[in-house]
PDB file of C-alpha atoms in Angstrom:
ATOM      1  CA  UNK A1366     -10.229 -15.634   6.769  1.00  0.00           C
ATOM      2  CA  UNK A1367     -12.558 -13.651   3.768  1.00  0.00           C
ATOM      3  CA  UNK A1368     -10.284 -12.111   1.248  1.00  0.00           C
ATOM      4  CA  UNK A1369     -11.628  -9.241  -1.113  1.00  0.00           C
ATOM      5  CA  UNK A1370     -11.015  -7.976  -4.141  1.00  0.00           C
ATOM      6  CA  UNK A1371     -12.687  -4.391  -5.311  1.00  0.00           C
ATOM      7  CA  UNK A1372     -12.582  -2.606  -8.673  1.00  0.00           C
ATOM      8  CA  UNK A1373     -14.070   0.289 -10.017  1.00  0.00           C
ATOM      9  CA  UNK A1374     -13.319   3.670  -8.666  1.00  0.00           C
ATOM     10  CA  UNK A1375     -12.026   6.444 -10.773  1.00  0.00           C
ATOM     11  CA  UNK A1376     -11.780   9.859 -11.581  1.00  0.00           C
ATOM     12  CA  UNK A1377     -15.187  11.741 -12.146  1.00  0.00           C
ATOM     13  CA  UNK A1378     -17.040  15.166 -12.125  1.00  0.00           C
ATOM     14  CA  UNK A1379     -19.463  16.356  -9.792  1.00  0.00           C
ATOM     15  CA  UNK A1380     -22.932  15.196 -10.588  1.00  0.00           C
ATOM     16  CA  UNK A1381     -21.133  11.845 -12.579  1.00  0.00           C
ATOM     17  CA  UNK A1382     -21.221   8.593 -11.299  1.00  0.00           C
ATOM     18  CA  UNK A1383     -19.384   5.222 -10.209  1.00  0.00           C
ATOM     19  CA  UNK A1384     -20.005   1.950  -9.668  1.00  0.00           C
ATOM     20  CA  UNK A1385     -17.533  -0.340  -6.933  1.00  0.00           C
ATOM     21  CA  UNK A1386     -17.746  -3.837  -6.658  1.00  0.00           C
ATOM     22  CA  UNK A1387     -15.948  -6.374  -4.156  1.00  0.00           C
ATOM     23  CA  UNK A1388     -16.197 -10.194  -4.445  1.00  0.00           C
ATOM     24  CA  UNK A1389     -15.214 -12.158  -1.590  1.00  0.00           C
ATOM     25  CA  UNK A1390     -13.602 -15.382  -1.195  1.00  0.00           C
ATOM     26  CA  UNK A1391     -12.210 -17.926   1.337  1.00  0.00           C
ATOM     27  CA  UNK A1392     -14.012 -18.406   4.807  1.00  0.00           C
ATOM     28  CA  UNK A1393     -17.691 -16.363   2.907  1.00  0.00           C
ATOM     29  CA  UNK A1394     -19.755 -18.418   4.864  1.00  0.00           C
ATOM     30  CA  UNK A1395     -18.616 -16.578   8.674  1.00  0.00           C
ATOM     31  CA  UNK A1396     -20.207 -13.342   6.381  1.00  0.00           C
ATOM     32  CA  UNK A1397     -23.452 -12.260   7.530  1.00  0.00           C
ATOM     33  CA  UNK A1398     -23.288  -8.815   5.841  1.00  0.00           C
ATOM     34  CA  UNK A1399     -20.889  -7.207   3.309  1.00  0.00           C
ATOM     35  CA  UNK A1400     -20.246  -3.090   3.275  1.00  0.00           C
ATOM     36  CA  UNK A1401     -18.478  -0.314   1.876  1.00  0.00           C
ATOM     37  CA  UNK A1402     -16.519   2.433   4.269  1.00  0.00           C
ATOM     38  CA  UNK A1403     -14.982   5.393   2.831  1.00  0.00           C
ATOM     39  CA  UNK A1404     -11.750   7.349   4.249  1.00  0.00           C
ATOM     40  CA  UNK A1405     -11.093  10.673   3.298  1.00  0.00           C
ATOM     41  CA  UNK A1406      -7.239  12.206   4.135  1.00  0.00           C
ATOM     42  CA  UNK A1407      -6.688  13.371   7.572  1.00  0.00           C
ATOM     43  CA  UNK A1408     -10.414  11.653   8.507  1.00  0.00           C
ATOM     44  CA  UNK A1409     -11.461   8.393  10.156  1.00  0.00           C
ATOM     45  CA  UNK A1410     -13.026   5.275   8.222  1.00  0.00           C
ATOM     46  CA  UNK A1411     -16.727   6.134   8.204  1.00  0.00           C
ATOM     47  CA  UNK A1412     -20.079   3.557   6.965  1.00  0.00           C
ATOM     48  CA  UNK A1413     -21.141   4.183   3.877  1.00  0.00           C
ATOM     49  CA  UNK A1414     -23.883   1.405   3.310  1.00  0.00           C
ATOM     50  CA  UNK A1415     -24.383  -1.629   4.440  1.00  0.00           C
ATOM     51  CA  UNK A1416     -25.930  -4.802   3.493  1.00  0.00           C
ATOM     52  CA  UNK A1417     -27.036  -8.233   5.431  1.00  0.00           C
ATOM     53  CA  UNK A1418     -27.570 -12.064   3.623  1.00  0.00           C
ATOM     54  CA  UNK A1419     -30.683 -10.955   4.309  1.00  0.00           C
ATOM     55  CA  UNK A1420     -31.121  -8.373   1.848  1.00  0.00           C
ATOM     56  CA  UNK A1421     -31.695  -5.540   4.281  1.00  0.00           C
ATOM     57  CA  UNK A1422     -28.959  -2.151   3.820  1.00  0.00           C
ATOM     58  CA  UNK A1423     -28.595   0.503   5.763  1.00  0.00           C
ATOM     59  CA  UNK A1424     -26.857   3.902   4.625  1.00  0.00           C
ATOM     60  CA  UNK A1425     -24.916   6.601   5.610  1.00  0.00           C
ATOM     61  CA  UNK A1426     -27.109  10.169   6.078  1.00  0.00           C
ATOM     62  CA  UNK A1427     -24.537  11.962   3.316  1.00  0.00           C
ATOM     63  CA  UNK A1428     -25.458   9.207   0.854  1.00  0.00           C
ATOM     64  CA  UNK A1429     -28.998   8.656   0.823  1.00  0.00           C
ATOM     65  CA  UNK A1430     -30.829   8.482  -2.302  1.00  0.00           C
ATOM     66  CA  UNK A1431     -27.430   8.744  -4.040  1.00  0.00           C
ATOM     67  CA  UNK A1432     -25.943   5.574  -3.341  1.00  0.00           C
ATOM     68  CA  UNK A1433     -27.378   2.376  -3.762  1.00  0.00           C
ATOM     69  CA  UNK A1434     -25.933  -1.178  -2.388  1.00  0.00           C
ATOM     70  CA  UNK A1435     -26.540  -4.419  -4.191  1.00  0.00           C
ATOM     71  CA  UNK A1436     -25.243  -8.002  -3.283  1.00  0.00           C
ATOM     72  CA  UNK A1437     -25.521 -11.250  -5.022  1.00  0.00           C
ATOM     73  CA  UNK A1438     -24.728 -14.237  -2.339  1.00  0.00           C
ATOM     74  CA  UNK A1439     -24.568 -16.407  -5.447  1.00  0.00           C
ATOM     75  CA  UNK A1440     -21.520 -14.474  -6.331  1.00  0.00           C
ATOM     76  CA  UNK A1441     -20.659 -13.208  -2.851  1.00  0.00           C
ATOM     77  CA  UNK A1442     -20.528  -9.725  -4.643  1.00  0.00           C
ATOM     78  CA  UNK A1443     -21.290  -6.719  -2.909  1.00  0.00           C
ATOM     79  CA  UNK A1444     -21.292  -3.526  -5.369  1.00  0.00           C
ATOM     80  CA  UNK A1445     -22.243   0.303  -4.714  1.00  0.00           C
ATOM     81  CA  UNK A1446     -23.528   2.399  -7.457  1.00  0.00           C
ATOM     82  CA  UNK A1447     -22.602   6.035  -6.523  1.00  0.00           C
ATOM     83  CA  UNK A1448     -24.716   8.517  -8.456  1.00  0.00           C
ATOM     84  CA  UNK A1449     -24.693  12.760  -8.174  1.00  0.00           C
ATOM     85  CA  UNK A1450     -21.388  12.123  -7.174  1.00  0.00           C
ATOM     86  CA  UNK A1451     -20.048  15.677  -4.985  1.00  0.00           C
ATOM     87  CA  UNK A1452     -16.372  16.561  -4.554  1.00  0.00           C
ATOM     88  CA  UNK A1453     -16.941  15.583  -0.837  1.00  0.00           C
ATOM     89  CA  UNK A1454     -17.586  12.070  -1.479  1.00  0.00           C
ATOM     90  CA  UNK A1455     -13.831  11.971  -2.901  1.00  0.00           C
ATOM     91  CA  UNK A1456     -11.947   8.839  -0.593  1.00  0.00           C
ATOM     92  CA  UNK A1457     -10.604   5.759  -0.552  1.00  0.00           C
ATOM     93  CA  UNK A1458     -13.233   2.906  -0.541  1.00  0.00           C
ATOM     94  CA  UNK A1459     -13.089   0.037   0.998  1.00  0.00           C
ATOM     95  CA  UNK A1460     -15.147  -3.589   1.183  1.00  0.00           C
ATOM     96  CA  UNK A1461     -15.807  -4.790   4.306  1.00  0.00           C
ATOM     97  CA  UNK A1462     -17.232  -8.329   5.313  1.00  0.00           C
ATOM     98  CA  UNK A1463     -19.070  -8.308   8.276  1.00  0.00           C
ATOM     99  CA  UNK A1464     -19.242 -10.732  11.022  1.00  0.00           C
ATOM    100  CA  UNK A1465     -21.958 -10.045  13.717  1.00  0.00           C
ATOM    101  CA  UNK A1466     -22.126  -6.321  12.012  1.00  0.00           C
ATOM    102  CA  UNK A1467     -19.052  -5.049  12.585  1.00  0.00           C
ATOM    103  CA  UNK A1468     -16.042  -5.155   9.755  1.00  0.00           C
ATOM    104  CA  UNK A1469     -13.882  -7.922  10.127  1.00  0.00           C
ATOM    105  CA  UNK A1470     -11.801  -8.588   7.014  1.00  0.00           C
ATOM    106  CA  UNK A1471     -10.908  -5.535   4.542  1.00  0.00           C
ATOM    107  CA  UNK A1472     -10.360  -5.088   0.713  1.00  0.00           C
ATOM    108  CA  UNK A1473      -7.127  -3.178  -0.228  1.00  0.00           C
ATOM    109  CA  UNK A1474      -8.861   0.073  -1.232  1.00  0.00           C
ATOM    110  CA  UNK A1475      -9.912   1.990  -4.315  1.00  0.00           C
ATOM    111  CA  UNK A1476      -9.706   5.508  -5.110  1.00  0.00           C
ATOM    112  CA  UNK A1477     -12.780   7.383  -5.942  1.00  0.00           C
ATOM    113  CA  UNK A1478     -11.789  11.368  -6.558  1.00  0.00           C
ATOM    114  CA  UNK A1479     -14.559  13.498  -7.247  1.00  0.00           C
ATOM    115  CA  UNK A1480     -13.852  17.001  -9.022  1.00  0.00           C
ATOM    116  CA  UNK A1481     -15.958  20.287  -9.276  1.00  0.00           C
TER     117      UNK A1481
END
């Protein structure tokens, strides 16, 4: 079992910007790959960015070249620096540790509301 624990999050204007982190604890070394997934009201969990042990991240299309995903395995952090935020990125956040790629333990959630 991985247990995380995010912070950050916020209230912010359009163009502003945030910056999430998770650390994980417990079973970390199942983790081959840490993430954050965003869920607006009335919409499905969606990617947001990825990351691998490796170092290699992958991002969603709406977020490219504003968000950036760091990790530091020393730490087993994960964080997400969210710049030019837009009202449409407004949703809860959450940390995912990934086994295999896929999500399988989840953070609690942080609020990120973006206004115009």
């Amino acid at each position: 079992q991985v247990q995380l624990v995010e912070s950050g999050g916020g209230l912010v204007q359009a163009g502003g910007s945030l910056r999430l982190s998770c650390v994980a604890s417990g079973n970390i070394f199942s983790i081959n790959g840490m993430g954050w997934y965003r869920q607006a009201p009335g919409k499905q969990r969606d990617m947001v960015a990825l990351i691998t042990t490796r170092g290699d991240s992958k991002y969603a299309d709406a977020v490219k070249g504003r968000f950036t995903i760091f990790r530091d395995n020393a730490d087993h952090t994960v964080s997400l620096q969210m710049n030019s935020l837009k009202p449409e990125d407004t949703a809860v956040y959450y940390c995912a540790a990934l086994i295999l790629g896929s999500p399988s333990s989840w953070g609690q959630g942080t609020q990120v509301t973006v206004s115009s």
